[in-house]
Amino acid sequence: MIEGIPLPVTDDPRDQPFWEAALRGELVLQRCAHCGRCRFPPRPMCPRCQSFEHEWRAVSGRGRIWSFAVLHPPLLPAFAKFAPYPVILVELEEDPSLRMVGNLVPGPEGEIHQVDPRGVQIGAPVRVVFQKVAEDVALPRWVLVEPEAA
């Protein structure tokens, strides 16, 4: 676990259901109750139809690497000892226009620097795992999936 990392606020009504689901090991997205379009990050109004009505929908947690960067120092001090490490942008299976940024880890308990950045490939299938980093925070992280298992 990385000591001293900045943690998200998990009791903001706008995204509290996201963080509660993450603690349960579930990936949820905000879905417009009017037009049905999912959106991420959560926000008060649907960018498509401007409705303020929404619900939370569980999604598969599967996707593909859309892009990535390899982070090198200088970084926030808490991350410096892990550099270089890959950060990926994942297009979600349910809607490829929805993308989430996260760390690529070798497994549910893996560290962010344990995946060789030279092996990261755009288009590689991934699935979400959750790592509990505080009593009230589980962060979504991503692991590579064998193509036949994707």
mmCIF file of C-alpha atoms in Angstrom:
data_model
loop_
_atom_site.group_PDB
_atom_site.id
_atom_site.type_symbol
_atom_site.label_atom_id
_atom_site.label_comp_id
_atom_site.label_asym_id
_atom_site.label_seq_id
_atom_site.Cartn_x
_atom_site.Cartn_y
_atom_site.Cartn_z
ATOM 1 C CA MET A 1 0.000 0.000 0.000
ATOM 2 C CA ILE A 2 1.192 3.503 -0.775
ATOM 3 C CA GLU A 3 1.494 5.676 2.326
ATOM 4 C CA GLY A 4 0.484 9.321 2.147
ATOM 5 C CA ILE A 5 -1.474 9.292 -1.097
ATOM 6 C CA PRO A 6 -4.188 11.892 -1.602
ATOM 7 C CA LEU A 7 -7.567 10.222 -1.101
ATOM 8 C CA PRO A 8 -10.882 11.105 -2.702
ATOM 9 C CA VAL A 9 -13.723 12.593 -0.682
ATOM 10 C CA THR A 10 -16.202 9.723 -0.447
ATOM 11 C CA ASP A 11 -19.167 11.459 1.177
ATOM 12 C CA ASP A 12 -19.954 13.973 -1.577
ATOM 13 C CA PRO A 13 -23.584 13.233 -2.570
ATOM 14 C CA ARG A 14 -22.661 13.541 -6.268
ATOM 15 C CA ASP A 15 -20.434 10.446 -6.269
ATOM 16 C CA GLN A 16 -20.948 8.782 -2.880
ATOM 17 C CA PRO A 17 -22.760 5.776 -4.472
ATOM 18 C CA PHE A 18 -19.674 5.164 -6.655
ATOM 19 C CA TRP A 19 -17.393 4.941 -3.593
ATOM 20 C CA GLU A 20 -19.874 2.843 -1.599
ATOM 21 C CA ALA A 21 -20.051 0.343 -4.472
ATOM 22 C CA ALA A 22 -16.250 0.319 -4.774
ATOM 23 C CA LEU A 23 -16.008 -0.736 -1.120
ATOM 24 C CA ARG A 24 -18.295 -3.678 -2.021
ATOM 25 C CA GLY A 25 -16.059 -4.545 -4.996
ATOM 26 C CA GLU A 26 -18.590 -3.361 -7.564
ATOM 27 C CA LEU A 27 -18.176 -0.857 -10.396
ATOM 28 C CA VAL A 28 -21.219 1.378 -10.856
ATOM 29 C CA LEU A 29 -21.880 4.256 -13.216
ATOM 30 C CA GLN A 30 -24.338 7.086 -13.092
ATOM 31 C CA ARG A 31 -27.098 6.523 -15.662
ATOM 32 C CA CYS A 32 -29.549 9.128 -16.904
ATOM 33 C CA ALA A 33 -33.078 8.130 -15.893
ATOM 34 C CA HIS A 34 -34.476 9.995 -18.911
ATOM 35 C CA CYS A 35 -32.362 8.966 -21.928
ATOM 36 C CA GLY A 36 -30.563 5.950 -20.416
ATOM 37 C CA ARG A 37 -27.037 7.144 -21.212
ATOM 38 C CA CYS A 38 -24.330 6.274 -18.693
ATOM 39 C CA ARG A 39 -21.845 8.940 -17.720
ATOM 40 C CA PHE A 40 -18.501 9.135 -15.975
ATOM 41 C CA PRO A 41 -17.402 11.030 -14.035
ATOM 42 C CA PRO A 42 -20.659 11.581 -12.145
ATOM 43 C CA ARG A 43 -22.284 14.979 -12.564
ATOM 44 C CA PRO A 44 -25.594 16.604 -11.746
ATOM 45 C CA MET A 45 -26.943 16.894 -15.300
ATOM 46 C CA CYS A 46 -26.931 14.570 -18.303
ATOM 47 C CA PRO A 47 -24.742 16.085 -21.053
ATOM 48 C CA ARG A 48 -26.955 14.457 -23.693
ATOM 49 C CA CYS A 49 -30.521 15.425 -22.690
ATOM 50 C CA GLN A 50 -29.900 17.838 -19.772
ATOM 51 C CA SER A 51 -32.030 15.803 -17.350
ATOM 52 C CA PHE A 52 -31.182 16.018 -13.655
ATOM 53 C CA GLU A 53 -32.700 12.580 -12.956
ATOM 54 C CA HIS A 54 -30.286 9.692 -12.607
ATOM 55 C CA GLU A 55 -29.725 6.251 -11.119
ATOM 56 C CA TRP A 56 -26.696 4.083 -10.481
ATOM 57 C CA ARG A 57 -26.093 1.020 -12.632
ATOM 58 C CA ALA A 58 -23.658 -1.838 -12.072
ATOM 59 C CA VAL A 59 -21.413 -2.533 -15.050
ATOM 60 C CA SER A 60 -19.159 -5.461 -15.897
ATOM 61 C CA GLY A 61 -15.858 -3.830 -14.988
ATOM 62 C CA ARG A 62 -14.352 -4.984 -18.277
ATOM 63 C CA GLY A 63 -12.751 -2.845 -20.920
ATOM 64 C CA ARG A 64 -9.709 -2.239 -23.082
ATOM 65 C CA ILE A 65 -6.685 -0.009 -22.737
ATOM 66 C CA TRP A 66 -7.470 3.045 -24.865
ATOM 67 C CA SER A 67 -4.271 4.913 -24.019
ATOM 68 C CA PHE A 68 -1.565 4.976 -21.373
ATOM 69 C CA ALA A 69 1.326 6.996 -20.001
ATOM 70 C CA VAL A 70 4.396 5.926 -18.088
ATOM 71 C CA LEU A 71 4.935 8.251 -15.135
ATOM 72 C CA HIS A 72 8.439 9.308 -14.151
ATOM 73 C CA PRO A 73 9.651 11.693 -11.439
ATOM 74 C CA PRO A 74 8.978 14.380 -10.441
ATOM 75 C CA LEU A 75 5.748 13.136 -8.926
ATOM 76 C CA LEU A 76 3.845 13.639 -5.739
ATOM 77 C CA PRO A 77 6.246 12.480 -3.013
ATOM 78 C CA ALA A 78 4.100 9.442 -2.112
ATOM 79 C CA PHE A 79 4.460 8.063 -5.663
ATOM 80 C CA ALA A 80 8.140 8.855 -6.343
ATOM 81 C CA LYS A 81 9.511 5.521 -5.081
ATOM 82 C CA PHE A 82 7.185 3.618 -7.453
ATOM 83 C CA ALA A 83 8.242 5.379 -10.659
ATOM 84 C CA PRO A 84 8.266 4.593 -13.456
ATOM 85 C CA TYR A 85 4.806 3.022 -13.576
ATOM 86 C CA PRO A 86 1.991 2.891 -16.124
ATOM 87 C CA VAL A 87 -1.289 4.767 -15.783
ATOM 88 C CA ILE A 88 -3.957 3.619 -18.212
ATOM 89 C CA LEU A 89 -7.092 5.053 -19.759
ATOM 90 C CA VAL A 90 -9.711 2.298 -20.055
ATOM 91 C CA GLU A 91 -12.626 2.345 -22.480
ATOM 92 C CA LEU A 92 -15.460 0.507 -20.806
ATOM 93 C CA GLU A 93 -17.081 -2.492 -22.471
ATOM 94 C CA GLU A 94 -20.624 -1.175 -22.012
ATOM 95 C CA ASP A 95 -19.858 2.110 -23.767
ATOM 96 C CA PRO A 96 -16.436 2.695 -25.387
ATOM 97 C CA SER A 97 -17.022 6.459 -25.191
ATOM 98 C CA LEU A 98 -16.808 6.158 -21.382
ATOM 99 C CA ARG A 99 -13.260 6.073 -20.121
ATOM 100 C CA MET A 100 -11.701 5.717 -16.696
ATOM 101 C CA VAL A 101 -8.142 6.531 -15.657
ATOM 102 C CA GLY A 102 -6.431 4.118 -13.309
ATOM 103 C CA ASN A 103 -3.409 2.136 -12.359
ATOM 104 C CA LEU A 104 -2.485 -1.166 -13.957
ATOM 105 C CA VAL A 105 -1.605 -3.781 -11.328
ATOM 106 C CA PRO A 106 -0.638 -7.469 -11.636
ATOM 107 C CA GLY A 107 -3.488 -8.630 -9.383
ATOM 108 C CA PRO A 108 -5.938 -7.485 -6.713
ATOM 109 C CA GLU A 109 -3.175 -6.979 -4.143
ATOM 110 C CA GLY A 110 -0.474 -5.831 -6.564
ATOM 111 C CA GLU A 111 1.378 -2.537 -6.461
ATOM 112 C CA ILE A 112 1.264 0.090 -9.207
ATOM 113 C CA HIS A 113 4.923 -0.416 -10.151
ATOM 114 C CA GLN A 114 4.776 -4.206 -10.571
ATOM 115 C CA VAL A 115 3.633 -4.195 -14.216
ATOM 116 C CA ASP A 116 6.460 -3.599 -16.677
ATOM 117 C CA PRO A 117 5.457 -0.511 -18.687
ATOM 118 C CA ARG A 118 7.171 -1.971 -21.769
ATOM 119 C CA GLY A 119 4.490 -4.683 -21.902
ATOM 120 C CA VAL A 120 1.481 -2.345 -21.864
ATOM 121 C CA GLN A 121 -0.374 -2.340 -25.185
ATOM 122 C CA ILE A 122 -3.246 -0.230 -26.435
ATOM 123 C CA GLY A 123 -6.254 -2.481 -27.020
ATOM 124 C CA ALA A 124 -5.285 -5.010 -24.339
ATOM 125 C CA PRO A 125 -8.314 -6.302 -22.404
ATOM 126 C CA VAL A 126 -8.528 -5.420 -18.714
ATOM 127 C CA ARG A 127 -10.911 -5.849 -15.809
ATOM 128 C CA VAL A 128 -11.384 -3.831 -12.663
ATOM 129 C CA VAL A 129 -10.227 -4.885 -9.204
ATOM 130 C CA PHE A 130 -10.597 -2.836 -6.048
ATOM 131 C CA GLN A 131 -7.860 -2.098 -3.550
ATOM 132 C CA LYS A 132 -8.864 -0.852 -0.132
ATOM 133 C CA VAL A 133 -6.493 1.990 0.741
ATOM 134 C CA ALA A 134 -8.365 3.457 3.732
ATOM 135 C CA GLU A 135 -11.290 2.506 5.937
ATOM 136 C CA ASP A 136 -13.728 4.269 3.601
ATOM 137 C CA VAL A 137 -11.846 4.145 0.270
ATOM 138 C CA ALA A 138 -11.382 1.331 -2.231
ATOM 139 C CA LEU A 139 -9.755 2.457 -5.458
ATOM 140 C CA PRO A 140 -10.569 0.884 -8.807
ATOM 141 C CA ARG A 141 -7.421 -0.536 -10.367
ATOM 142 C CA TRP A 142 -7.060 -2.618 -13.530
ATOM 143 C CA VAL A 143 -5.531 -5.995 -14.340
ATOM 144 C CA LEU A 144 -4.744 -7.482 -17.722
ATOM 145 C CA VAL A 145 -7.024 -10.265 -18.914
ATOM 146 C CA GLU A 146 -5.958 -13.078 -21.205
ATOM 147 C CA PRO A 147 -7.599 -12.449 -24.608
ATOM 148 C CA GLU A 148 -9.527 -15.752 -24.603
ATOM 149 C CA ALA A 149 -10.882 -14.913 -21.109
ATOM 150 C CA ALA A 150 -11.931 -11.393 -22.136
#
